[in-house]
């Protein structure tokens, strides 16, 4: 009974919430299969079910059944199928277990469609059916209820930042260094991934050192700082919009000019590109990635770097949501060429880079952990081929996955955020007298 | 107007009307984006309809050059056949010498179409997603190309070409051949997406460090 209701709800999405873009993609796919080799999951497991076209078909065959004449009359001819509970379970495996929504297949599609948009629509159907992995939903709900996905209290945040500020002053030997919090009138609001506060505080210190060196007027916020968005991964536009709105409205309330998004691929994508569509308006502040900000500081001569301070060969992993789906492509290269003595590109790179395997919210979906690490083999092979000793990536989700790949595939590399690499190379400004 | 010409004309009209209905009923419209663009949506759309077709533009074409060439030849032949069908309605004969060229083009298209069908049968990943209609649609188009060869070599067979072509036109909006319309919509959205975000045709360059 409950299963029938779930099918009905998913069917409601398929019949009522399909937009023109997704419908065009569903009608345009000719199942040529040329997308197959673009997918890191398929390259890793060789399973025909992992090709982008096979994942698109998990949605398309139901689309044909309910939206096309031949699908209604002779479903067997066109491979149209009824939506059933079993079909929804297969869709879970395809849309979550076998896909990180990285969108690499979109760049290779011979027709010119975006399979990840169709698979994301499949996730919306699963959301209606109550079949999105619980870990993703738990993070979404935490962000909606508390303002951040780790349920950090305001006190946790403030105490951590105060401790980091003291530590940074000692490290830099500069008592003027500040990690300001909730300061109205600052020009820049820097917003974080809560994992930075809990597990990777050094990336906050690195950002603080860079803002200080640049002489920036900036602030952190003790509330509504979470740039992650598990509503986005759940394909829950309503929740995703509400989560993004908290951050944007906090920036607007503080009266800043720029909302600088810390190193988080999907955080940047959602706040920069998706949130305006969810909210139905453009933010009153400029939304910019910390990567872009660092490149701007370099271009303006506001920070100076000594690449010899990073002597080991460094390679760069391009986060899919920042690069392929966000357009921030060259800035990190400009930064790295200034920050590291030897910067080695992966092959392929930029928009054609392979996903690390940790995208699409899979880091929170423990039931797919083994598949996630297995799919990361392609990234591990890419890293190994560079001969680099340091891997950097401007994305905390990617960093988490890269650290796990480092252990699993015994890569023997150090994994760092881009900000950490830059902070290590930073030529500090003279202390204020 | 001969009976086959009339049938062909009606098939063109019905097919066109069907495609218009399909297009209008596609789904709810996508709103104009609110996010400020990083680059040009128009440039992305232009790219999607021009240089994105070039063999070096996409990894899939670079890696599967044989399939890419076969696809280009196959579709080129199909467009030529459709053009010839249109000409047959207005009683314009191909210029002298064109018959041989068209026959070769249709034959090459036919060979490529069958080759792509063979690839579908041989490749596990393609078999896994194939439907009976993938075969039927391919053979249907190949039948038109075969009829085209016959018509250009023996003009008396033009009515057969027209009738087979008419059947294809009537079928096109129903099955996977509808991609001939939705490819256009799909590419426009694709180009808009990657163009606005500055991913295609080429990323925005970042200024280098000063000093």
PDB file of N, CA and C in Angstrom, chain A residues 17-21 23 25 27-28 30-34 37 54 70 76-78 104 106-113 269 272-274 276-277 280 282 292 298-300 323-325 327 329 331 334 338 352, chain B residues 23 26-28 30 33-38 58-60 62-64 119-120 125-126 128-129 131-134 174 176 178-179 182 185-187 189-190 193-194 196-197 199-200 203-204 206-210:
ATOM      1  N   UNK A  17       5.516  17.867 -13.173  1.00  0.00           N
ATOM      2  CA  UNK A  17       6.576  18.822 -12.855  1.00  0.00           C
ATOM      3  C   UNK A  17       7.711  18.851 -13.869  1.00  0.00           C
ATOM      4  N   UNK A  18       7.494  18.220 -14.992  1.00  0.00           N
ATOM      5  CA  UNK A  18       8.524  18.191 -16.018  1.00  0.00           C
ATOM      6  C   UNK A  18       8.607  19.547 -16.709  1.00  0.00           C
ATOM      7  N   UNK A  19       9.805  20.110 -16.781  1.00  0.00           N
ATOM      8  CA  UNK A  19       9.927  21.378 -17.498  1.00  0.00           C
ATOM      9  C   UNK A  19      10.395  21.132 -18.934  1.00  0.00           C
ATOM     10  N   UNK A  20      10.335  22.192 -19.707  1.00  0.00           N
ATOM     11  CA  UNK A  20      10.607  22.112 -21.142  1.00  0.00           C
ATOM     12  C   UNK A  20      12.020  21.605 -21.434  1.00  0.00           C
ATOM     13  N   UNK A  21      12.976  22.064 -20.612  1.00  0.00           N
ATOM     14  CA  UNK A  21      14.372  21.698 -20.834  1.00  0.00           C
ATOM     15  C   UNK A  21      14.578  20.195 -20.638  1.00  0.00           C
ATOM     16  N   UNK A  23      12.300  17.864 -20.581  1.00  0.00           N
ATOM     17  CA  UNK A  23      11.509  17.122 -21.565  1.00  0.00           C
ATOM     18  C   UNK A  23      12.207  17.088 -22.922  1.00  0.00           C
ATOM     19  N   UNK A  25      15.418  17.181 -23.384  1.00  0.00           N
ATOM     20  CA  UNK A  25      16.524  16.215 -23.247  1.00  0.00           C
ATOM     21  C   UNK A  25      15.998  14.776 -23.369  1.00  0.00           C
ATOM     22  N   UNK A  27      13.443  13.727 -24.955  1.00  0.00           N
ATOM     23  CA  UNK A  27      13.026  13.437 -26.332  1.00  0.00           C
ATOM     24  C   UNK A  27      14.189  13.402 -27.307  1.00  0.00           C
ATOM     25  N   UNK A  28      15.296  14.023 -26.930  1.00  0.00           N
ATOM     26  CA  UNK A  28      16.409  14.154 -27.878  1.00  0.00           C
ATOM     27  C   UNK A  28      17.372  12.974 -27.838  1.00  0.00           C
ATOM     28  N   UNK A  30      19.124   9.687 -28.385  1.00  0.00           N
ATOM     29  CA  UNK A  30      18.946   8.627 -29.384  1.00  0.00           C
ATOM     30  C   UNK A  30      19.642   7.330 -28.960  1.00  0.00           C
ATOM     31  N   UNK A  31      20.119   7.314 -27.715  1.00  0.00           N
ATOM     32  CA  UNK A  31      20.779   6.122 -27.175  1.00  0.00           C
ATOM     33  C   UNK A  31      21.951   5.691 -28.052  1.00  0.00           C
ATOM     34  N   UNK A  32      22.754   6.675 -28.484  1.00  0.00           N
ATOM     35  CA  UNK A  32      23.928   6.356 -29.307  1.00  0.00           C
ATOM     36  C   UNK A  32      25.046   5.793 -28.448  1.00  0.00           C
ATOM     37  N   UNK A  33      25.021   6.093 -27.162  1.00  0.00           N
ATOM     38  CA  UNK A  33      26.006   5.519 -26.245  1.00  0.00           C
ATOM     39  C   UNK A  33      27.365   6.186 -26.271  1.00  0.00           C
ATOM     40  N   UNK A  34      27.518   7.282 -27.012  1.00  0.00           N
ATOM     41  CA  UNK A  34      28.832   7.918 -27.084  1.00  0.00           C
ATOM     42  C   UNK A  34      29.214   8.600 -25.762  1.00  0.00           C
ATOM     43  N   UNK A  37      31.901   6.482 -22.272  1.00  0.00           N
ATOM     44  CA  UNK A  37      33.286   6.573 -21.788  1.00  0.00           C
ATOM     45  C   UNK A  37      33.586   7.889 -21.070  1.00  0.00           C
ATOM     46  N   UNK A  54      22.306   4.778 -19.907  1.00  0.00           N
ATOM     47  CA  UNK A  54      21.519   3.797 -19.155  1.00  0.00           C
ATOM     48  C   UNK A  54      20.815   4.467 -17.981  1.00  0.00           C
ATOM     49  N   UNK A  70       3.298   6.220 -28.787  1.00  0.00           N
ATOM     50  CA  UNK A  70       3.767   4.842 -28.955  1.00  0.00           C
ATOM     51  C   UNK A  70       3.991   4.180 -27.605  1.00  0.00           C
ATOM     52  N   UNK A  76       6.199  -1.965 -25.632  1.00  0.00           N
ATOM     53  CA  UNK A  76       7.311  -2.886 -25.895  1.00  0.00           C
ATOM     54  C   UNK A  76       8.168  -2.442 -27.063  1.00  0.00           C
ATOM     55  N   UNK A  77       7.568  -1.795 -28.038  1.00  0.00           N
ATOM     56  CA  UNK A  77       8.317  -1.355 -29.228  1.00  0.00           C
ATOM     57  C   UNK A  77       9.331  -0.282 -28.862  1.00  0.00           C
ATOM     58  N   UNK A  78       8.931   0.646 -28.006  1.00  0.00           N
ATOM     59  CA  UNK A  78       9.791   1.788 -27.713  1.00  0.00           C
ATOM     60  C   UNK A  78      10.467   1.672 -26.345  1.00  0.00           C
ATOM     61  N   UNK A 104      29.820  15.559 -16.565  1.00  0.00           N
ATOM     62  CA  UNK A 104      30.861  15.396 -17.593  1.00  0.00           C
ATOM     63  C   UNK A 104      30.257  14.854 -18.894  1.00  0.00           C
ATOM     64  N   UNK A 106      27.548  15.594 -20.191  1.00  0.00           N
ATOM     65  CA  UNK A 106      26.895  16.653 -20.979  1.00  0.00           C
ATOM     66  C   UNK A 106      27.848  17.233 -22.017  1.00  0.00           C
ATOM     67  N   UNK A 107      29.137  17.276 -21.672  1.00  0.00           N
ATOM     68  CA  UNK A 107      30.102  17.854 -22.610  1.00  0.00           C
ATOM     69  C   UNK A 107      30.423  16.909 -23.757  1.00  0.00           C
ATOM     70  N   UNK A 108      30.064  15.645 -23.610  1.00  0.00           N
ATOM     71  CA  UNK A 108      30.402  14.688 -24.668  1.00  0.00           C
ATOM     72  C   UNK A 108      29.188  14.236 -25.469  1.00  0.00           C
ATOM     73  N   UNK A 109      28.008  14.577 -25.025  1.00  0.00           N
ATOM     74  CA  UNK A 109      26.796  14.090 -25.698  1.00  0.00           C
ATOM     75  C   UNK A 109      26.763  14.551 -27.149  1.00  0.00           C
ATOM     76  N   UNK A 110      26.570  13.600 -28.054  1.00  0.00           N
ATOM     77  CA  UNK A 110      26.589  13.930 -29.478  1.00  0.00           C
ATOM     78  C   UNK A 110      25.371  14.765 -29.867  1.00  0.00           C
ATOM     79  N   UNK A 111      24.274  14.578 -29.163  1.00  0.00           N
ATOM     80  CA  UNK A 111      23.058  15.325 -29.477  1.00  0.00           C
ATOM     81  C   UNK A 111      23.108  16.722 -28.863  1.00  0.00           C
ATOM     82  N   UNK A 112      23.700  16.808 -27.680  1.00  0.00           N
ATOM     83  CA  UNK A 112      23.739  18.091 -26.989  1.00  0.00           C
ATOM     84  C   UNK A 112      22.682  18.157 -25.903  1.00  0.00           C
ATOM     85  N   UNK A 113      22.615  17.111 -25.109  1.00  0.00           N
ATOM     86  CA  UNK A 113      21.725  17.153 -23.956  1.00  0.00           C
ATOM     87  C   UNK A 113      22.555  16.968 -22.690  1.00  0.00           C
ATOM     88  N   UNK A 269      28.199  26.727  -6.591  1.00  0.00           N
ATOM     89  CA  UNK A 269      27.201  26.567  -7.663  1.00  0.00           C
ATOM     90  C   UNK A 269      25.804  26.954  -7.180  1.00  0.00           C
ATOM     91  N   UNK A 272      25.760  30.849  -6.294  1.00  0.00           N
ATOM     92  CA  UNK A 272      26.015  31.726  -7.446  1.00  0.00           C
ATOM     93  C   UNK A 272      24.994  31.534  -8.560  1.00  0.00           C
ATOM     94  N   UNK A 273      24.668  30.265  -8.838  1.00  0.00           N
ATOM     95  CA  UNK A 273      23.886  29.994 -10.046  1.00  0.00           C
ATOM     96  C   UNK A 273      22.459  29.524  -9.787  1.00  0.00           C
ATOM     97  N   UNK A 274      22.275  28.679  -8.787  1.00  0.00           N
ATOM     98  CA  UNK A 274      20.949  28.069  -8.623  1.00  0.00           C
ATOM     99  C   UNK A 274      20.039  28.886  -7.710  1.00  0.00           C
ATOM    100  N   UNK A 276      19.471  32.072  -7.202  1.00  0.00           N
ATOM    101  CA  UNK A 276      18.611  33.111  -7.795  1.00  0.00           C
ATOM    102  C   UNK A 276      17.377  32.530  -8.484  1.00  0.00           C
ATOM    103  N   UNK A 277      17.521  31.342  -9.044  1.00  0.00           N
ATOM    104  CA  UNK A 277      16.368  30.714  -9.719  1.00  0.00           C
ATOM    105  C   UNK A 277      15.377  30.188  -8.676  1.00  0.00           C
ATOM    106  N   UNK A 280      13.832  33.360  -7.119  1.00  0.00           N
ATOM    107  CA  UNK A 280      13.125  34.233  -8.039  1.00  0.00           C
ATOM    108  C   UNK A 280      13.655  35.652  -8.054  1.00  0.00           C
ATOM    109  N   UNK A 282      17.733  38.022  -8.117  1.00  0.00           N
ATOM    110  CA  UNK A 282      19.194  38.032  -7.997  1.00  0.00           C
ATOM    111  C   UNK A 282      19.556  38.552  -6.612  1.00  0.00           C
ATOM    112  N   UNK A 292      38.175  32.845  -6.926  1.00  0.00           N
ATOM    113  CA  UNK A 292      38.174  34.077  -7.727  1.00  0.00           C
ATOM    114  C   UNK A 292      38.756  35.241  -6.926  1.00  0.00           C
ATOM    115  N   UNK A 298      45.678  38.678  -6.311  1.00  0.00           N
ATOM    116  CA  UNK A 298      46.965  38.551  -7.017  1.00  0.00           C
ATOM    117  C   UNK A 298      47.045  39.538  -8.177  1.00  0.00           C
ATOM    118  N   UNK A 299      45.956  39.605  -8.943  1.00  0.00           N
ATOM    119  CA  UNK A 299      45.940  40.495 -10.110  1.00  0.00           C
ATOM    120  C   UNK A 299      46.063  41.953  -9.691  1.00  0.00           C
ATOM    121  N   UNK A 300      45.499  42.285  -8.533  1.00  0.00           N
ATOM    122  CA  UNK A 300      45.546  43.675  -8.046  1.00  0.00           C
ATOM    123  C   UNK A 300      46.804  43.966  -7.242  1.00  0.00           C
ATOM    124  N   UNK A 323      33.752  24.150 -11.556  1.00  0.00           N
ATOM    125  CA  UNK A 323      34.396  24.311 -12.859  1.00  0.00           C
ATOM    126  C   UNK A 323      33.405  24.050 -13.996  1.00  0.00           C
ATOM    127  N   UNK A 324      33.014  22.797 -14.143  1.00  0.00           N
ATOM    128  CA  UNK A 324      32.152  22.431 -15.277  1.00  0.00           C
ATOM    129  C   UNK A 324      30.772  23.073 -15.164  1.00  0.00           C
ATOM    130  N   UNK A 325      30.287  23.192 -13.942  1.00  0.00           N
ATOM    131  CA  UNK A 325      28.947  23.751 -13.747  1.00  0.00           C
ATOM    132  C   UNK A 325      28.959  25.137 -13.128  1.00  0.00           C
ATOM    133  N   UNK A 327      31.890  27.535 -13.969  1.00  0.00           N
ATOM    134  CA  UNK A 327      32.627  28.459 -14.840  1.00  0.00           C
ATOM    135  C   UNK A 327      33.903  29.029 -14.251  1.00  0.00           C
ATOM    136  N   UNK A 329      37.312  28.462 -13.898  1.00  0.00           N
ATOM    137  CA  UNK A 329      38.168  27.484 -14.569  1.00  0.00           C
ATOM    138  C   UNK A 329      39.642  27.891 -14.565  1.00  0.00           C
ATOM    139  N   UNK A 331      41.004  30.715 -12.895  1.00  0.00           N
ATOM    140  CA  UNK A 331      41.474  31.454 -11.712  1.00  0.00           C
ATOM    141  C   UNK A 331      42.368  30.599 -10.821  1.00  0.00           C
ATOM    142  N   UNK A 334      45.835  30.381 -12.283  1.00  0.00           N
ATOM    143  CA  UNK A 334      46.613  31.604 -12.067  1.00  0.00           C
ATOM    144  C   UNK A 334      47.168  31.611 -10.643  1.00  0.00           C
ATOM    145  N   UNK A 338      51.352  30.895  -9.220  1.00  0.00           N
ATOM    146  CA  UNK A 338      52.045  31.854  -8.359  1.00  0.00           C
ATOM    147  C   UNK A 338      52.397  31.261  -7.005  1.00  0.00           C
ATOM    148  N   UNK A 352      36.790  19.303 -18.541  1.00  0.00           N
ATOM    149  CA  UNK A 352      36.734  17.887 -18.901  1.00  0.00           C
ATOM    150  C   UNK A 352      37.313  16.983 -17.815  1.00  0.00           C
TER     151      UNK A 352
ATOM    152  N   UNK B  23       6.092  20.176 -29.843  1.00  0.00           N
ATOM    153  CA  UNK B  23       6.951  21.218 -29.287  1.00  0.00           C
ATOM    154  C   UNK B  23       6.183  22.106 -28.311  1.00  0.00           C
ATOM    155  N   UNK B  26       5.526  20.510 -24.813  1.00  0.00           N
ATOM    156  CA  UNK B  26       6.727  19.864 -24.261  1.00  0.00           C
ATOM    157  C   UNK B  26       6.767  19.872 -22.739  1.00  0.00           C
ATOM    158  N   UNK B  27       6.326  20.916 -22.120  1.00  0.00           N
ATOM    159  CA  UNK B  27       6.416  21.000 -20.659  1.00  0.00           C
ATOM    160  C   UNK B  27       6.371  22.459 -20.266  1.00  0.00           C
ATOM    161  N   UNK B  28       6.368  22.693 -18.957  1.00  0.00           N
ATOM    162  CA  UNK B  28       6.278  24.094 -18.534  1.00  0.00           C
ATOM    163  C   UNK B  28       7.550  24.828 -18.919  1.00  0.00           C
ATOM    164  N   UNK B  30      10.759  27.223 -19.081  1.00  0.00           N
ATOM    165  CA  UNK B  30      11.824  27.529 -18.134  1.00  0.00           C
ATOM    166  C   UNK B  30      11.932  29.049 -18.050  1.00  0.00           C
ATOM    167  N   UNK B  33      16.612  33.265 -16.617  1.00  0.00           N
ATOM    168  CA  UNK B  33      17.462  33.154 -15.422  1.00  0.00           C
ATOM    169  C   UNK B  33      17.623  34.484 -14.689  1.00  0.00           C
ATOM    170  N   UNK B  34      17.704  34.395 -13.364  1.00  0.00           N
ATOM    171  CA  UNK B  34      17.930  35.570 -12.531  1.00  0.00           C
ATOM    172  C   UNK B  34      19.417  35.762 -12.219  1.00  0.00           C
ATOM    173  N   UNK B  35      20.167  34.672 -12.176  1.00  0.00           N
ATOM    174  CA  UNK B  35      21.589  34.774 -11.833  1.00  0.00           C
ATOM    175  C   UNK B  35      22.313  35.575 -12.912  1.00  0.00           C
ATOM    176  N   UNK B  36      23.106  36.556 -12.503  1.00  0.00           N
ATOM    177  CA  UNK B  36      23.817  37.326 -13.528  1.00  0.00           C
ATOM    178  C   UNK B  36      24.785  36.429 -14.304  1.00  0.00           C
ATOM    179  N   UNK B  37      24.843  36.586 -15.629  1.00  0.00           N
ATOM    180  CA  UNK B  37      25.703  35.693 -16.408  1.00  0.00           C
ATOM    181  C   UNK B  37      27.175  35.969 -16.167  1.00  0.00           C
ATOM    182  N   UNK B  38      27.954  34.936 -16.298  1.00  0.00           N
ATOM    183  CA  UNK B  38      29.416  35.090 -16.223  1.00  0.00           C
ATOM    184  C   UNK B  38      29.976  35.352 -17.622  1.00  0.00           C
ATOM    185  N   UNK B  58      34.452  17.552 -29.053  1.00  0.00           N
ATOM    186  CA  UNK B  58      33.959  16.727 -27.946  1.00  0.00           C
ATOM    187  C   UNK B  58      34.804  15.468 -27.820  1.00  0.00           C
ATOM    188  N   UNK B  59      35.045  15.093 -26.583  1.00  0.00           N
ATOM    189  CA  UNK B  59      35.850  13.894 -26.314  1.00  0.00           C
ATOM    190  C   UNK B  59      35.259  12.663 -26.987  1.00  0.00           C
ATOM    191  N   UNK B  60      33.924  12.571 -26.990  1.00  0.00           N
ATOM    192  CA  UNK B  60      33.271  11.393 -27.567  1.00  0.00           C
ATOM    193  C   UNK B  60      33.586  11.254 -29.052  1.00  0.00           C
ATOM    194  N   UNK B  62      36.285  12.561 -30.536  1.00  0.00           N
ATOM    195  CA  UNK B  62      37.723  12.273 -30.649  1.00  0.00           C
ATOM    196  C   UNK B  62      38.001  10.793 -30.393  1.00  0.00           C
ATOM    197  N   UNK B  63      37.305  10.240 -29.418  1.00  0.00           N
ATOM    198  CA  UNK B  63      37.567   8.846 -29.043  1.00  0.00           C
ATOM    199  C   UNK B  63      36.882   7.848 -29.975  1.00  0.00           C
ATOM    200  N   UNK B  64      35.792   8.283 -30.587  1.00  0.00           N
ATOM    201  CA  UNK B  64      35.017   7.367 -31.435  1.00  0.00           C
ATOM    202  C   UNK B  64      34.862   7.994 -32.821  1.00  0.00           C
ATOM    203  N   UNK B 119      26.950  -1.782 -34.883  1.00  0.00           N
ATOM    204  CA  UNK B 119      27.636  -1.411 -33.642  1.00  0.00           C
ATOM    205  C   UNK B 119      26.683  -1.565 -32.451  1.00  0.00           C
ATOM    206  N   UNK B 120      25.453  -1.167 -32.652  1.00  0.00           N
ATOM    207  CA  UNK B 120      24.465  -1.298 -31.576  1.00  0.00           C
ATOM    208  C   UNK B 120      24.297  -2.765 -31.176  1.00  0.00           C
ATOM    209  N   UNK B 125      27.163  -2.258 -23.982  1.00  0.00           N
ATOM    210  CA  UNK B 125      26.565  -1.078 -23.356  1.00  0.00           C
ATOM    211  C   UNK B 125      25.406  -0.549 -24.190  1.00  0.00           C
ATOM    212  N   UNK B 126      25.496  -0.699 -25.503  1.00  0.00           N
ATOM    213  CA  UNK B 126      24.412  -0.226 -26.372  1.00  0.00           C
ATOM    214  C   UNK B 126      23.245  -1.215 -26.380  1.00  0.00           C
ATOM    215  N   UNK B 128      22.331  -2.938 -24.002  1.00  0.00           N
ATOM    216  CA  UNK B 128      21.634  -2.809 -22.713  1.00  0.00           C
ATOM    217  C   UNK B 128      20.571  -1.715 -22.732  1.00  0.00           C
ATOM    218  N   UNK B 129      20.738  -0.717 -23.589  1.00  0.00           N
ATOM    219  CA  UNK B 129      19.777   0.398 -23.598  1.00  0.00           C
ATOM    220  C   UNK B 129      18.925   0.423 -24.866  1.00  0.00           C
ATOM    221  N   UNK B 131      16.164  -0.474 -27.745  1.00  0.00           N
ATOM    222  CA  UNK B 131      14.767  -0.924 -27.806  1.00  0.00           C
ATOM    223  C   UNK B 131      14.521  -1.440 -29.221  1.00  0.00           C
ATOM    224  N   UNK B 132      13.457  -2.186 -29.420  1.00  0.00           N
ATOM    225  CA  UNK B 132      13.146  -2.632 -30.797  1.00  0.00           C
ATOM    226  C   UNK B 132      13.037  -1.443 -31.758  1.00  0.00           C
ATOM    227  N   UNK B 133      12.594  -0.332 -31.234  1.00  0.00           N
ATOM    228  CA  UNK B 133      12.413   0.825 -32.110  1.00  0.00           C
ATOM    229  C   UNK B 133      13.739   1.388 -32.601  1.00  0.00           C
ATOM    230  N   UNK B 134      14.809   1.190 -31.839  1.00  0.00           N
ATOM    231  CA  UNK B 134      16.119   1.642 -32.311  1.00  0.00           C
ATOM    232  C   UNK B 134      16.458   0.959 -33.638  1.00  0.00           C
ATOM    233  N   UNK B 174       6.596  10.247 -34.002  1.00  0.00           N
ATOM    234  CA  UNK B 174       6.121   9.272 -33.025  1.00  0.00           C
ATOM    235  C   UNK B 174       7.238   8.614 -32.224  1.00  0.00           C
ATOM    236  N   UNK B 176      11.795   7.680 -31.989  1.00  0.00           N
ATOM    237  CA  UNK B 176      13.054   8.342 -31.650  1.00  0.00           C
ATOM    238  C   UNK B 176      13.492   9.344 -32.714  1.00  0.00           C
ATOM    239  N   UNK B 178      12.009  11.701 -33.587  1.00  0.00           N
ATOM    240  CA  UNK B 178      11.605  13.044 -33.155  1.00  0.00           C
ATOM    241  C   UNK B 178      12.810  13.841 -32.655  1.00  0.00           C
ATOM    242  N   UNK B 179      13.934  13.177 -32.481  1.00  0.00           N
ATOM    243  CA  UNK B 179      15.120  13.922 -32.032  1.00  0.00           C
ATOM    244  C   UNK B 179      15.517  14.975 -33.060  1.00  0.00           C
ATOM    245  N   UNK B 182      13.815  17.842 -31.424  1.00  0.00           N
ATOM    246  CA  UNK B 182      14.197  18.137 -30.042  1.00  0.00           C
ATOM    247  C   UNK B 182      15.700  18.338 -29.873  1.00  0.00           C
ATOM    248  N   UNK B 185      15.990  22.096 -29.676  1.00  0.00           N
ATOM    249  CA  UNK B 185      15.650  22.650 -28.358  1.00  0.00           C
ATOM    250  C   UNK B 185      16.718  22.280 -27.341  1.00  0.00           C
ATOM    251  N   UNK B 186      17.139  21.029 -27.408  1.00  0.00           N
ATOM    252  CA  UNK B 186      18.134  20.527 -26.466  1.00  0.00           C
ATOM    253  C   UNK B 186      19.440  21.312 -26.590  1.00  0.00           C
ATOM    254  N   UNK B 187      19.883  21.510 -27.804  1.00  0.00           N
ATOM    255  CA  UNK B 187      21.148  22.237 -28.010  1.00  0.00           C
ATOM    256  C   UNK B 187      21.030  23.691 -27.572  1.00  0.00           C
ATOM    257  N   UNK B 189      19.215  24.821 -25.092  1.00  0.00           N
ATOM    258  CA  UNK B 189      19.358  24.835 -23.628  1.00  0.00           C
ATOM    259  C   UNK B 189      20.795  24.520 -23.208  1.00  0.00           C
ATOM    260  N   UNK B 190      21.383  23.576 -23.881  1.00  0.00           N
ATOM    261  CA  UNK B 190      22.780  23.194 -23.576  1.00  0.00           C
ATOM    262  C   UNK B 190      23.694  24.400 -23.759  1.00  0.00           C
ATOM    263  N   UNK B 193      23.097  27.121 -21.114  1.00  0.00           N
ATOM    264  CA  UNK B 193      23.630  26.739 -19.796  1.00  0.00           C
ATOM    265  C   UNK B 193      25.147  26.951 -19.744  1.00  0.00           C
ATOM    266  N   UNK B 194      25.837  26.338 -20.659  1.00  0.00           N
ATOM    267  CA  UNK B 194      27.304  26.421 -20.604  1.00  0.00           C
ATOM    268  C   UNK B 194      27.818  27.788 -21.060  1.00  0.00           C
ATOM    269  N   UNK B 196      26.215  30.827 -20.509  1.00  0.00           N
ATOM    270  CA  UNK B 196      26.032  31.786 -19.408  1.00  0.00           C
ATOM    271  C   UNK B 196      27.078  31.582 -18.319  1.00  0.00           C
ATOM    272  N   UNK B 197      27.420  30.332 -18.089  1.00  0.00           N
ATOM    273  CA  UNK B 197      28.354  30.030 -16.998  1.00  0.00           C
ATOM    274  C   UNK B 197      29.809  30.170 -17.426  1.00  0.00           C
ATOM    275  N   UNK B 199      31.549  28.291 -19.524  1.00  0.00           N
ATOM    276  CA  UNK B 199      32.271  27.021 -19.687  1.00  0.00           C
ATOM    277  C   UNK B 199      32.556  26.743 -21.163  1.00  0.00           C
ATOM    278  N   UNK B 200      31.607  27.030 -22.003  1.00  0.00           N
ATOM    279  CA  UNK B 200      31.752  26.905 -23.444  1.00  0.00           C
ATOM    280  C   UNK B 200      31.256  28.199 -24.083  1.00  0.00           C
ATOM    281  N   UNK B 203      36.598  29.112 -21.626  1.00  0.00           N
ATOM    282  CA  UNK B 203      36.503  29.750 -20.307  1.00  0.00           C
ATOM    283  C   UNK B 203      37.042  31.170 -20.331  1.00  0.00           C
ATOM    284  N   UNK B 204      36.482  31.992 -19.430  1.00  0.00           N
ATOM    285  CA  UNK B 204      36.972  33.353 -19.307  1.00  0.00           C
ATOM    286  C   UNK B 204      38.390  33.313 -18.752  1.00  0.00           C
ATOM    287  N   UNK B 206      41.600  34.489 -16.707  1.00  0.00           N
ATOM    288  CA  UNK B 206      41.806  35.221 -15.463  1.00  0.00           C
ATOM    289  C   UNK B 206      43.081  36.053 -15.593  1.00  0.00           C
ATOM    290  N   UNK B 207      43.029  37.258 -15.015  1.00  0.00           N
ATOM    291  CA  UNK B 207      44.219  38.121 -15.078  1.00  0.00           C
ATOM    292  C   UNK B 207      45.343  37.516 -14.260  1.00  0.00           C
ATOM    293  N   UNK B 208      46.558  37.691 -14.723  1.00  0.00           N
ATOM    294  CA  UNK B 208      47.712  37.166 -14.013  1.00  0.00           C
ATOM    295  C   UNK B 208      48.086  38.056 -12.853  1.00  0.00           C
ATOM    296  N   UNK B 209      49.021  37.587 -12.029  1.00  0.00           N
ATOM    297  CA  UNK B 209      49.428  38.383 -10.875  1.00  0.00           C
ATOM    298  C   UNK B 209      50.165  39.651 -11.280  1.00  0.00           C
ATOM    299  N   UNK B 210      50.020  40.685 -10.477  1.00  0.00           N
ATOM    300  CA  UNK B 210      50.708  41.944 -10.747  1.00  0.00           C
ATOM    301  C   UNK B 210      51.957  42.021  -9.875  1.00  0.00           C
TER     302      UNK B 210
END
